[in-house]
Coordinates of C-alpha atoms in Angstrom, one line a residue:
Chain A
X1 CA -85.8 -52.2 -226.1
X2 CA -85.0 -55.6 -225.1
X3 CA -86.4 -57.5 -222.0
X4 CA -84.5 -57.1 -219.2
X5 CA -83.3 -60.9 -217.4
X6 CA -84.5 -60.0 -214.5
X7 CA -85.8 -57.2 -212.9
X8 CA -87.3 -56.2 -210.0
X9 CA -89.7 -53.4 -210.3
X10 CA -90.5 -50.8 -207.4
X11 CA -91.2 -53.9 -204.6
X12 CA -91.7 -53.1 -201.3
X13 CA -92.4 -55.2 -198.2
X14 CA -94.4 -54.0 -195.7
X15 CA -94.3 -57.1 -192.3
X16 CA -97.8 -56.6 -189.8
X17 CA -98.0 -58.3 -186.9
X18 CA -101.1 -56.9 -185.3
X19 CA -101.7 -53.3 -185.0
X20 CA -98.3 -53.4 -185.0
X21 CA -96.7 -52.5 -189.4
X22 CA -93.1 -52.4 -190.3
X23 CA -92.0 -50.9 -193.9
X24 CA -88.8 -53.1 -194.0
X25 CA -88.0 -52.0 -197.8
X26 CA -89.4 -49.7 -200.6
X27 CA -88.8 -48.6 -204.2
X28 CA -86.3 -51.0 -204.9
X29 CA -85.9 -51.4 -208.6
X30 CA -83.0 -53.0 -210.2
X31 CA -81.7 -54.9 -213.4
X32 CA -79.9 -57.4 -213.4
X33 CA -78.7 -59.0 -217.1
X34 CA -77.6 -62.7 -217.4
X35 CA -74.6 -64.1 -216.3
X36 CA -74.2 -60.9 -214.3
X37 CA -73.0 -61.4 -210.6
X38 CA -75.1 -58.9 -208.3
X39 CA -74.0 -59.0 -204.8
X40 CA -76.2 -57.2 -201.9
X41 CA -74.7 -55.6 -198.8
X42 CA -75.7 -53.4 -196.0
X43 CA -75.9 -53.7 -192.6
X44 CA -77.8 -56.4 -190.1
X45 CA -82.2 -55.5 -190.7
X46 CA -81.4 -53.5 -194.2
X47 CA -83.7 -56.2 -195.8
X48 CA -81.8 -58.2 -197.5
X49 CA -82.9 -61.1 -197.2
X50 CA -86.1 -60.5 -197.1
X51 CA -85.4 -59.0 -201.0
X52 CA -84.0 -62.3 -201.8
X53 CA -86.6 -64.6 -200.1
X54 CA -88.9 -62.1 -202.7
X55 CA -87.2 -63.2 -205.7
X56 CA -87.5 -66.4 -204.8
X57 CA -90.4 -66.6 -203.7
X58 CA -90.5 -67.3 -199.7
X59 CA -92.0 -64.2 -199.4
X60 CA -94.7 -62.1 -201.2
X61 CA -94.3 -58.6 -201.6
X62 CA -96.0 -56.1 -200.8
X63 CA -96.3 -53.5 -203.6
X64 CA -94.9 -54.3 -207.1
X65 CA -93.4 -57.2 -209.0
X66 CA -90.4 -58.6 -209.5
X67 CA -89.9 -60.3 -213.9
X68 CA -87.2 -63.0 -214.7
X69 CA -87.3 -63.2 -218.1
X70 CA -90.5 -61.2 -217.9
X71 CA -92.7 -63.9 -216.1
X72 CA -93.5 -62.6 -212.9
X73 CA -92.6 -64.2 -209.8
X74 CA -94.6 -65.4 -207.6
X75 CA -93.7 -68.8 -206.1
X76 CA -90.5 -70.8 -205.3
X77 CA -88.9 -72.6 -207.9
X78 CA -86.5 -74.3 -208.9
X79 CA -85.3 -71.5 -211.4
X80 CA -84.1 -69.7 -208.4
X81 CA -82.2 -71.7 -207.0
X82 CA -80.9 -70.5 -203.4
X83 CA -77.8 -71.8 -201.7
X84 CA -79.2 -71.4 -197.5
X85 CA -76.3 -69.6 -195.2
X86 CA -76.6 -72.5 -192.8
X87 CA -76.5 -75.0 -196.4
X88 CA -79.7 -76.5 -195.1
X89 CA -79.2 -80.1 -195.6
X90 CA -81.0 -82.5 -194.9
X91 CA -79.5 -85.0 -192.0
X92 CA -80.9 -88.3 -192.9
X93 CA -80.1 -88.3 -196.6
X94 CA -76.1 -89.0 -197.8
X95 CA -74.3 -85.7 -199.7
X96 CA -74.9 -87.8 -203.0
X97 CA -78.5 -87.9 -201.5
X98 CA -79.3 -84.7 -200.8
X99 CA -78.4 -83.4 -204.5
X100 CA -80.2 -86.3 -206.0
X101 CA -83.5 -85.5 -203.9
X102 CA -83.4 -81.6 -206.0
X103 CA -82.2 -83.5 -210.1
X104 CA -85.1 -85.8 -209.4
X105 CA -87.2 -83.9 -209.2
X106 CA -86.5 -81.0 -211.5
X107 CA -85.3 -83.7 -213.6
X108 CA -87.9 -87.0 -213.1
X109 CA -89.0 -86.4 -216.6
X110 CA -86.5 -84.8 -218.5
X111 CA -83.7 -87.2 -218.2
X112 CA -83.5 -91.0 -217.4
X113 CA -81.7 -92.2 -214.7
X114 CA -78.2 -93.1 -215.5
X115 CA -78.9 -88.8 -216.9
X116 CA -80.2 -88.3 -213.8
X117 CA -76.5 -90.2 -211.8
X118 CA -73.8 -88.5 -213.6
X119 CA -75.9 -85.2 -213.3
X120 CA -75.6 -85.9 -209.7
X121 CA -72.5 -86.7 -210.2
X122 CA -70.9 -83.6 -212.2
X123 CA -72.0 -81.2 -210.2
X124 CA -70.4 -82.4 -206.8
X125 CA -67.1 -83.2 -208.8
X126 CA -67.9 -79.2 -209.8
X127 CA -67.9 -78.6 -205.7
X128 CA -64.7 -81.2 -205.1
X129 CA -67.6 -83.0 -203.2
X130 CA -67.4 -86.6 -205.3
X131 CA -65.3 -88.4 -203.0
X132 CA -67.0 -87.5 -200.0
X133 CA -70.8 -88.6 -201.8
X134 CA -71.7 -91.4 -199.5
X135 CA -70.8 -89.8 -196.2
X136 CA -74.7 -88.3 -193.9
X137 CA -73.9 -84.2 -192.8
X138 CA -73.2 -84.8 -189.6
X139 CA -69.9 -86.4 -191.3
X140 CA -68.7 -83.1 -192.9
X141 CA -66.9 -80.0 -192.4
X142 CA -69.3 -76.8 -192.5
X143 CA -67.0 -75.7 -195.4
X144 CA -67.6 -78.9 -197.3
X145 CA -71.6 -78.6 -195.8
X146 CA -71.6 -75.5 -198.1
X147 CA -70.8 -77.0 -201.1
X148 CA -72.6 -79.4 -201.3
X149 CA -75.4 -77.0 -200.7
X150 CA -74.5 -75.7 -203.8
X151 CA -74.3 -77.9 -205.3
X152 CA -77.8 -78.8 -204.9
X153 CA -78.2 -75.5 -206.0
X154 CA -75.7 -75.4 -208.8
X155 CA -77.6 -79.0 -210.3
X156 CA -81.5 -78.0 -210.8
X157 CA -80.3 -75.6 -213.3
X158 CA -81.6 -71.9 -212.1
X159 CA -81.5 -69.3 -214.5
X160 CA -80.4 -66.9 -211.2
X161 CA -78.5 -68.5 -208.6
X162 CA -79.7 -67.2 -205.2
X163 CA -76.9 -67.3 -202.4
X164 CA -78.1 -66.1 -198.8
X165 CA -74.4 -64.9 -197.0
X166 CA -73.1 -68.1 -198.3
X167 CA -69.7 -68.5 -196.3
X168 CA -70.9 -66.2 -193.0
X169 CA -70.3 -69.4 -190.9
X170 CA -67.4 -70.2 -191.9
X171 CA -63.9 -69.3 -191.2
X172 CA -61.7 -67.0 -193.2
X173 CA -59.4 -70.0 -194.8
X174 CA -61.9 -71.9 -195.9
X175 CA -64.6 -69.0 -196.6
X176 CA -61.7 -67.8 -199.2
X177 CA -61.2 -71.5 -200.6
X178 CA -64.7 -71.2 -201.2
X179 CA -65.0 -68.0 -203.3
X180 CA -62.5 -69.2 -204.9
X181 CA -64.5 -72.0 -205.4
X182 CA -67.9 -69.6 -206.5
X183 CA -65.9 -67.3 -209.2
X184 CA -64.1 -70.8 -210.9
X185 CA -68.0 -72.1 -211.3
X186 CA -68.9 -68.8 -212.5
X187 CA -66.3 -68.2 -214.8
X188 CA -67.2 -71.6 -216.5
X189 CA -70.4 -71.8 -215.8
X190 CA -71.6 -68.4 -216.6
X191 CA -74.6 -68.1 -214.6
X192 CA -76.3 -65.5 -213.0
X193 CA -75.8 -64.9 -209.1
X194 CA -77.4 -62.9 -206.5
X195 CA -75.2 -62.8 -203.4
X196 CA -76.1 -61.3 -200.1
X197 CA -72.7 -60.8 -197.7
X198 CA -71.6 -59.2 -195.0
X199 CA -68.2 -59.2 -196.3
X200 CA -67.0 -56.1 -198.0
X201 CA -63.8 -57.7 -199.3
X202 CA -66.3 -60.7 -200.2
X203 CA -68.3 -58.5 -202.4
X204 CA -65.9 -56.4 -204.2
X205 CA -64.2 -59.6 -204.9
X206 CA -66.5 -61.6 -205.9
X207 CA -69.4 -59.4 -208.2
X208 CA -69.8 -57.3 -211.0
X209 CA -71.8 -54.8 -209.2
X210 CA -72.7 -54.4 -205.9
X211 CA -76.0 -53.1 -204.6
X212 CA -75.7 -51.4 -201.1
X213 CA -79.0 -50.7 -199.0
X214 CA -79.3 -47.9 -196.9
X215 CA -80.4 -48.6 -193.0
X216 CA -84.0 -50.3 -192.3
X217 CA -86.8 -49.5 -191.9
X218 CA -87.7 -49.2 -194.6
X219 CA -84.7 -49.6 -196.7
X220 CA -84.0 -49.3 -200.8
X221 CA -81.3 -49.5 -202.7
X222 CA -78.6 -46.5 -201.4
X223 CA -75.9 -46.8 -204.5
X224 CA -75.2 -48.9 -206.9
X225 CA -71.1 -49.4 -207.5
X226 CA -69.6 -51.4 -211.0
X227 CA -66.6 -53.0 -210.1
X228 CA -64.4 -53.0 -213.4
X229 CA -61.7 -55.5 -212.3
X230 CA -61.0 -57.9 -214.9
X231 CA -61.4 -61.8 -214.3
X232 CA -60.3 -64.1 -213.3
X233 CA -59.9 -62.2 -210.8
X234 CA -56.9 -63.8 -207.8
X235 CA -57.3 -62.5 -204.3
X236 CA -53.0 -62.2 -204.5
X237 CA -53.0 -59.6 -206.8
X238 CA -55.8 -57.6 -206.2
X239 CA -54.5 -57.2 -202.8
X240 CA -52.4 -54.9 -203.8
X241 CA -54.7 -53.1 -206.9
X242 CA -55.2 -49.6 -207.1
X243 CA -58.9 -50.1 -209.0
X244 CA -60.1 -52.8 -206.3
X245 CA -58.3 -50.2 -203.1
X246 CA -60.9 -47.3 -204.6
X247 CA -63.7 -50.4 -204.7
X248 CA -63.3 -51.8 -201.4
X249 CA -63.1 -47.9 -199.7
X250 CA -66.2 -47.1 -201.9
X251 CA -68.4 -49.4 -200.5
X252 CA -66.7 -49.3 -196.8
X253 CA -67.4 -45.2 -196.9
X254 CA -71.1 -46.0 -197.7
X255 CA -71.4 -48.1 -194.8
X256 CA -69.6 -46.4 -191.8
X257 CA -69.8 -43.2 -192.8
X258 CA -73.6 -42.0 -195.0
X259 CA -75.3 -45.0 -193.8
X260 CA -73.8 -45.8 -190.2
X261 CA -76.1 -48.1 -188.2
X262 CA -78.0 -45.6 -186.2
X263 CA -77.3 -45.9 -182.4
X264 CA -80.4 -47.2 -181.3
X265 CA -80.4 -50.1 -183.5
X266 CA -76.9 -51.0 -182.6
X267 CA -77.3 -51.0 -179.1
Chain B
X1 CA -38.7 -101.4 -176.3
X2 CA -39.3 -103.0 -179.5
X3 CA -42.4 -101.5 -180.3
X4 CA -41.3 -97.7 -180.0
X5 CA -37.7 -98.6 -182.0
X6 CA -39.3 -99.7 -185.3
X7 CA -42.7 -97.2 -185.2
X8 CA -39.6 -94.8 -185.8
X9 CA -37.6 -96.7 -188.8
X10 CA -40.9 -96.6 -190.4
X11 CA -42.9 -93.8 -189.5
X12 CA -43.4 -91.2 -192.7
X13 CA -41.1 -88.6 -191.7
X14 CA -37.4 -90.2 -191.9
X15 CA -38.3 -92.2 -195.1
X16 CA -38.9 -88.5 -196.9
X17 CA -35.7 -87.1 -197.1
X18 CA -34.5 -89.0 -199.5
X19 CA -35.7 -88.6 -203.1
X20 CA -34.4 -92.2 -205.1
X21 CA -35.5 -94.3 -202.4
X22 CA -38.8 -93.4 -201.4
X23 CA -40.7 -94.8 -203.6
X24 CA -40.6 -98.7 -201.4
X25 CA -39.8 -96.5 -197.4
X26 CA -43.1 -94.5 -198.3
X27 CA -46.1 -97.0 -196.9
X28 CA -46.5 -96.2 -193.7
X29 CA -47.3 -99.0 -191.1
X30 CA -48.8 -98.1 -187.9
X31 CA -46.6 -100.7 -185.7
X32 CA -48.0 -103.3 -184.5
X33 CA -49.0 -102.8 -180.7
X34 CA -49.0 -106.6 -178.9
X35 CA -51.8 -108.6 -179.3
X36 CA -51.4 -109.4 -175.3
X37 CA -51.7 -105.1 -174.5
X38 CA -54.6 -104.5 -176.8
X39 CA -55.9 -108.0 -174.8
X40 CA -55.7 -105.9 -171.4
X41 CA -56.9 -102.9 -172.7
X42 CA -60.3 -104.6 -173.9
X43 CA -60.5 -106.4 -170.6
X44 CA -59.7 -103.4 -168.6
X45 CA -62.8 -102.2 -170.6
X46 CA -64.8 -104.4 -170.5
X47 CA -63.8 -105.3 -166.4
X48 CA -65.3 -101.8 -166.2
X49 CA -68.5 -101.9 -167.7
X50 CA -70.0 -105.3 -166.8
X51 CA -67.9 -104.8 -163.0
X52 CA -69.9 -102.6 -161.1
X53 CA -73.4 -103.5 -162.1
X54 CA -71.6 -107.4 -160.6
X55 CA -71.2 -106.1 -157.9
X56 CA -73.7 -104.3 -156.1
X57 CA -76.1 -107.2 -157.4
X58 CA -74.2 -109.0 -155.0
X59 CA -74.3 -107.2 -152.4
X60 CA -78.3 -106.3 -152.7
X61 CA -78.0 -110.5 -152.8
X62 CA -76.1 -110.6 -150.0
X63 CA -78.2 -108.0 -147.5
X64 CA -81.5 -109.9 -148.6
X65 CA -79.8 -113.3 -147.9
X66 CA -78.8 -111.6 -144.5
X67 CA -82.3 -110.1 -144.0
X68 CA -84.9 -113.2 -144.8
X69 CA -82.2 -115.9 -143.4
X70 CA -83.5 -115.7 -140.2
X71 CA -86.8 -118.0 -138.9
X72 CA -90.9 -116.5 -139.7
X73 CA -89.0 -114.5 -142.1
X74 CA -92.2 -113.4 -144.6
X75 CA -90.6 -113.0 -148.0
X76 CA -87.4 -116.3 -148.7
X77 CA -83.9 -115.7 -149.4
X78 CA -82.0 -116.1 -152.5
X79 CA -81.0 -119.7 -151.7
X80 CA -85.0 -120.2 -151.5
X81 CA -86.3 -118.6 -154.1
X82 CA -84.1 -120.4 -156.8
X83 CA -84.5 -123.5 -154.9
X84 CA -88.3 -123.0 -154.9
X85 CA -88.3 -121.6 -158.3
X86 CA -86.4 -123.8 -159.8
X87 CA -88.8 -125.8 -161.9
X88 CA -89.9 -122.2 -163.2
X89 CA -86.3 -121.0 -163.4
X90 CA -84.5 -124.4 -165.6
X91 CA -87.1 -125.5 -168.2
X92 CA -89.5 -122.3 -169.2
X93 CA -90.8 -124.3 -172.5
X94 CA -93.5 -126.7 -170.4
X95 CA -96.7 -127.1 -171.0
X96 CA -99.5 -128.8 -168.7
X97 CA -102.7 -127.7 -170.6
X98 CA -104.9 -124.8 -169.2
X99 CA -102.4 -121.6 -167.6
X100 CA -99.8 -123.9 -165.5
X101 CA -96.6 -123.0 -168.6
X102 CA -92.8 -122.4 -168.6
X103 CA -92.1 -118.4 -168.4
X104 CA -91.8 -118.6 -172.4
X105 CA -95.3 -119.3 -172.8
X106 CA -96.5 -117.3 -170.1
X107 CA -94.3 -114.0 -171.6
X108 CA -94.5 -114.4 -175.5
X109 CA -98.3 -114.5 -174.1
X110 CA -98.0 -111.3 -173.0
X111 CA -95.7 -110.1 -175.2
X112 CA -98.1 -110.6 -178.2
X113 CA -100.4 -108.5 -176.6
X114 CA -97.7 -106.4 -176.7
X115 CA -97.4 -106.4 -180.0
X116 CA -100.9 -106.2 -181.7
X117 CA -101.7 -102.9 -179.0
X118 CA -98.2 -101.4 -179.7
X119 CA -98.0 -102.0 -182.7
X120 CA -102.2 -100.6 -183.6
X121 CA -100.8 -97.6 -181.3
X122 CA -97.6 -96.6 -182.5
X123 CA -99.7 -96.3 -186.6
X124 CA -102.6 -94.8 -185.1
X125 CA -100.0 -92.4 -182.4
X126 CA -98.0 -91.5 -186.0
X127 CA -100.8 -90.7 -187.8
X128 CA -102.7 -88.5 -185.4
X129 CA -99.6 -87.1 -184.2
X130 CA -98.6 -86.1 -187.9
X131 CA -102.7 -85.0 -188.8
X132 CA -102.1 -82.7 -185.2
X133 CA -98.5 -81.0 -185.7
X134 CA -99.7 -79.9 -188.6
X135 CA -102.5 -78.0 -187.8
X136 CA -102.5 -74.9 -185.7
X137 CA -106.3 -76.1 -185.0
X138 CA -105.8 -79.0 -184.0
X139 CA -103.3 -78.9 -181.4
X140 CA -105.1 -76.5 -179.9
X141 CA -108.2 -78.4 -180.0
X142 CA -106.5 -81.8 -179.0
X143 CA -103.5 -80.9 -177.4
X144 CA -105.5 -80.7 -173.9
X145 CA -108.0 -83.5 -173.9
X146 CA -104.6 -85.2 -174.7
X147 CA -102.8 -83.5 -171.8
X148 CA -105.8 -84.8 -169.3
X149 CA -106.2 -88.1 -171.1
X150 CA -102.6 -89.3 -170.8
X151 CA -103.1 -89.0 -166.9
X152 CA -105.7 -91.1 -166.9
X153 CA -104.1 -94.7 -165.1
X154 CA -103.8 -98.2 -167.9
X155 CA -106.0 -99.6 -165.5
X156 CA -108.6 -97.2 -165.5
X157 CA -109.3 -97.9 -169.0
X158 CA -110.7 -101.9 -168.3
X159 CA -113.7 -101.3 -166.8
X160 CA -115.1 -99.0 -169.5
X161 CA -113.5 -101.2 -172.2
X162 CA -114.7 -104.2 -171.0
X163 CA -118.3 -103.4 -170.7
X164 CA -117.5 -101.9 -174.5
X165 CA -116.3 -104.9 -175.9
X166 CA -118.0 -107.9 -173.2
X167 CA -114.3 -109.5 -173.9
X168 CA -111.3 -109.9 -171.5
X169 CA -108.8 -110.4 -174.9
X170 CA -109.9 -107.3 -177.0
X171 CA -110.0 -105.4 -173.8
X172 CA -106.6 -106.2 -173.0
X173 CA -105.6 -105.1 -176.3
X174 CA -107.7 -101.2 -176.0
X175 CA -106.0 -101.3 -172.7
X176 CA -102.3 -101.6 -173.6
X177 CA -103.5 -99.4 -177.0
X178 CA -104.8 -96.5 -175.3
X179 CA -101.9 -96.5 -172.2
X180 CA -99.2 -96.6 -174.9
X181 CA -100.1 -94.4 -178.4
X182 CA -100.0 -91.2 -176.5
X183 CA -96.6 -90.1 -175.7
X184 CA -96.7 -91.3 -179.0
X185 CA -99.2 -88.8 -180.5
X186 CA -97.8 -85.9 -178.4
X187 CA -93.8 -86.4 -179.3
X188 CA -94.7 -87.4 -183.4
X189 CA -96.4 -83.6 -183.2
X190 CA -94.0 -81.7 -181.5
X191 CA -91.6 -83.5 -184.1
X192 CA -93.3 -82.6 -186.9
X193 CA -94.3 -78.6 -185.4
X194 CA -89.7 -78.5 -185.1
X195 CA -88.7 -79.3 -188.2
X196 CA -86.9 -76.5 -189.2
X197 CA -87.8 -73.7 -191.8
X198 CA -85.0 -74.1 -193.6
X199 CA -86.4 -77.9 -195.1
X200 CA -89.7 -76.9 -195.6
X201 CA -87.9 -74.2 -197.5
X202 CA -85.7 -76.7 -199.4
X203 CA -88.8 -78.3 -200.2
X204 CA -90.8 -75.3 -202.5
X205 CA -88.0 -74.6 -203.5
X206 CA -87.8 -77.6 -205.2
X207 CA -91.1 -77.8 -205.8
X208 CA -91.9 -81.6 -204.2
X209 CA -95.5 -81.7 -203.8
X210 CA -97.9 -82.5 -200.6
X211 CA -97.6 -86.2 -200.6
X212 CA -93.8 -85.5 -201.1
X213 CA -93.2 -83.4 -198.7
X214 CA -95.0 -85.9 -195.8
X215 CA -92.7 -88.7 -197.5
X216 CA -89.3 -87.3 -197.5
X217 CA -89.4 -83.8 -195.4
X218 CA -91.9 -84.8 -193.4
X219 CA -91.2 -88.1 -191.3
X220 CA -87.8 -88.6 -192.0
X221 CA -86.9 -85.3 -189.7
X222 CA -89.4 -86.2 -187.1
X223 CA -88.2 -90.3 -186.8
X224 CA -85.8 -89.4 -184.1
X225 CA -89.3 -87.5 -182.1
X226 CA -91.6 -90.6 -183.4
X227 CA -89.1 -93.0 -181.6
X228 CA -88.8 -91.5 -178.4
X229 CA -92.3 -92.0 -178.2
X230 CA -93.0 -95.1 -179.1
X231 CA -90.0 -95.7 -176.7
X232 CA -91.8 -94.2 -173.9
X233 CA -94.9 -96.1 -175.5
X234 CA -93.2 -99.6 -175.4
X235 CA -92.4 -99.1 -171.9
X236 CA -95.9 -97.8 -170.4
X237 CA -97.9 -101.1 -172.3
X238 CA -95.3 -103.2 -170.6
X239 CA -96.4 -102.0 -167.6
X240 CA -99.8 -101.9 -168.5
X241 CA -99.8 -105.4 -169.4
X242 CA -99.3 -106.8 -166.4
X243 CA -101.8 -105.4 -164.4
X244 CA -103.9 -105.5 -167.0
X245 CA -103.9 -109.3 -167.2
X246 CA -104.0 -110.1 -163.4
X247 CA -107.4 -108.4 -164.0
X248 CA -108.3 -110.7 -167.0
X249 CA -106.7 -114.0 -166.4
X250 CA -105.5 -116.7 -168.8
X251 CA -102.1 -117.1 -169.9
X252 CA -99.9 -114.4 -169.4
X253 CA -96.7 -113.2 -167.6
X254 CA -99.2 -110.8 -165.7
X255 CA -101.7 -113.5 -164.5
X256 CA -98.8 -115.9 -163.8
X257 CA -97.7 -113.2 -161.1
X258 CA -102.0 -113.1 -160.1
X259 CA -101.9 -117.3 -159.6
X260 CA -98.7 -117.4 -157.7
X261 CA -99.8 -115.9 -155.4
X262 CA -103.3 -117.0 -154.8
X263 CA -101.1 -120.4 -154.7
X264 CA -98.3 -118.9 -152.4
X265 CA -95.3 -119.9 -154.5
X266 CA -93.3 -116.2 -153.5
X267 CA -90.8 -117.5 -155.2
X268 CA -92.2 -118.1 -157.9
X269 CA -93.4 -114.2 -158.4
X270 CA -90.3 -112.6 -157.8
X271 CA -88.6 -115.1 -160.6
X272 CA -91.6 -113.5 -162.9
X273 CA -90.7 -109.6 -161.6
X274 CA -86.9 -110.7 -162.7
X275 CA -88.0 -111.9 -166.0
X276 CA -90.7 -108.7 -166.3
X277 CA -88.1 -106.6 -165.7
X278 CA -85.4 -107.8 -168.0
X279 CA -87.7 -108.2 -171.4
X280 CA -88.6 -104.5 -170.4
X281 CA -85.2 -103.9 -171.1
X282 CA -84.7 -105.3 -173.9
X283 CA -88.0 -104.0 -175.0
X284 CA -87.4 -100.7 -174.8
X285 CA -83.5 -101.1 -176.1
X286 CA -85.0 -103.0 -179.1
X287 CA -86.7 -99.7 -179.8
X288 CA -84.1 -97.7 -179.1
X289 CA -81.5 -100.1 -181.8
X290 CA -84.7 -99.9 -184.0
X291 CA -84.9 -95.4 -184.0
X292 CA -80.8 -95.4 -184.2
X293 CA -80.8 -97.9 -187.2
X294 CA -83.9 -96.3 -189.5
X295 CA -82.6 -92.7 -188.8
X296 CA -79.0 -93.7 -189.3
X297 CA -77.6 -92.6 -186.4
X298 CA -78.8 -89.2 -186.3
X299 CA -81.3 -89.4 -183.2
X300 CA -78.7 -90.2 -181.4
X301 CA -77.3 -86.2 -181.7

């Protein structure tokens, strides 16, 4: 048997605060193939972000290990670049500078100055932000900021691209536009992507597999749905597609019938 | 009105429906507003900013003149101030040796002291602030001490520093330093503590070294806070220099006032007060402008 590309093995997470200890995640086992687009979906507080941050190395799991190409993940690094929910651009740098700070650090030794410049511009072009390269984050819209965030992450040439509710803060039209961009980029570069989302349509539209999490505390993987829709996918055609409707219904059924937010948590 | 009809003629809405000729018409030029109208708008804008303070100043001078005009008034009216201090006002560059120098020399001497003392305070204050901001223990240990020390009035430090330095000049510098450093330390440390976790996460993902984090994340993220501290600090140091100079003597706008009082030149005192106020105002604006420039306008947000 060949080595899995990305493997979560018995991940469990406990947060301790004083005497109190809460189990957030338990028994997470998941294998992700190279080039696969996987979404994590679940209600708020189910530990999706915790799991993503463990993969990103920003958090250490209490039990279990994450293996990327056979190596244990235990610190943050550019091979697992993260697109943050609130874009996290540095406000004192230009759009160009925000991508360049990552490129210069990651490829400072392996690429010449011109190559690094070209690489920054290439990634800005990929997200259609090259024309705004000299603007500062406060001068561009939320959608544009998120594009730059994606460009910064892509520019690190990560083995896995991590996206933490990347479109959560955007309006519906901008979100649809960015989803299309992400699909296009994924088709072109074949990245392995792990994305957190709240949005059922987004999960079904973008993913090869949707990982559905049970409610926390002690959340774990409830079900994994394979989305067998041909790519490239177009949202207009899919709106009337039977398979799309079935997948969508399956996720909704999981989230709202079987794993409804308990009343006390919702209050 | 000719301007309005011209605007309609070149607007793109009317140009588009003609397919064959659209290439020539598409260039859209906004109608030029008559220069007179623009100048009038500009003048109104400027007047709105300049007029209110002018009116208030004029009224205050008028009331002052009324109150102090009667014979036996203890303070001179504005007209007498100008007449008495005329030499001092028109020739800021005279130098009769000793401490009998023009306003320019007095003020620049004071500014020089503030410049040195404040620069030390800025460097040491930012360094200490960064240190304290990064360490919870340093914060807990030092913050209470700072909170107590910062309330000590500038002049209370002077006897102590005279005892320590034995010379008046370094003592004055020390008073400036110790007066202006507290807001710089406190604001910088608050800025460092308030750096969003997001920025730290970004730094962690791209694996910046400690030094790179300091230089590329911590410092720029803290710049708005640092400059808030510097602005308060420069104001305090200007407050302190005048008081300190009154005690240590020599050339400087502070001792000039004291000297004027001793020789009953009340008008000179009033003119000096105006100069001190204006210089203090300009110092504040200068630091604010540098802060705005350094933070690329982010601080203004």
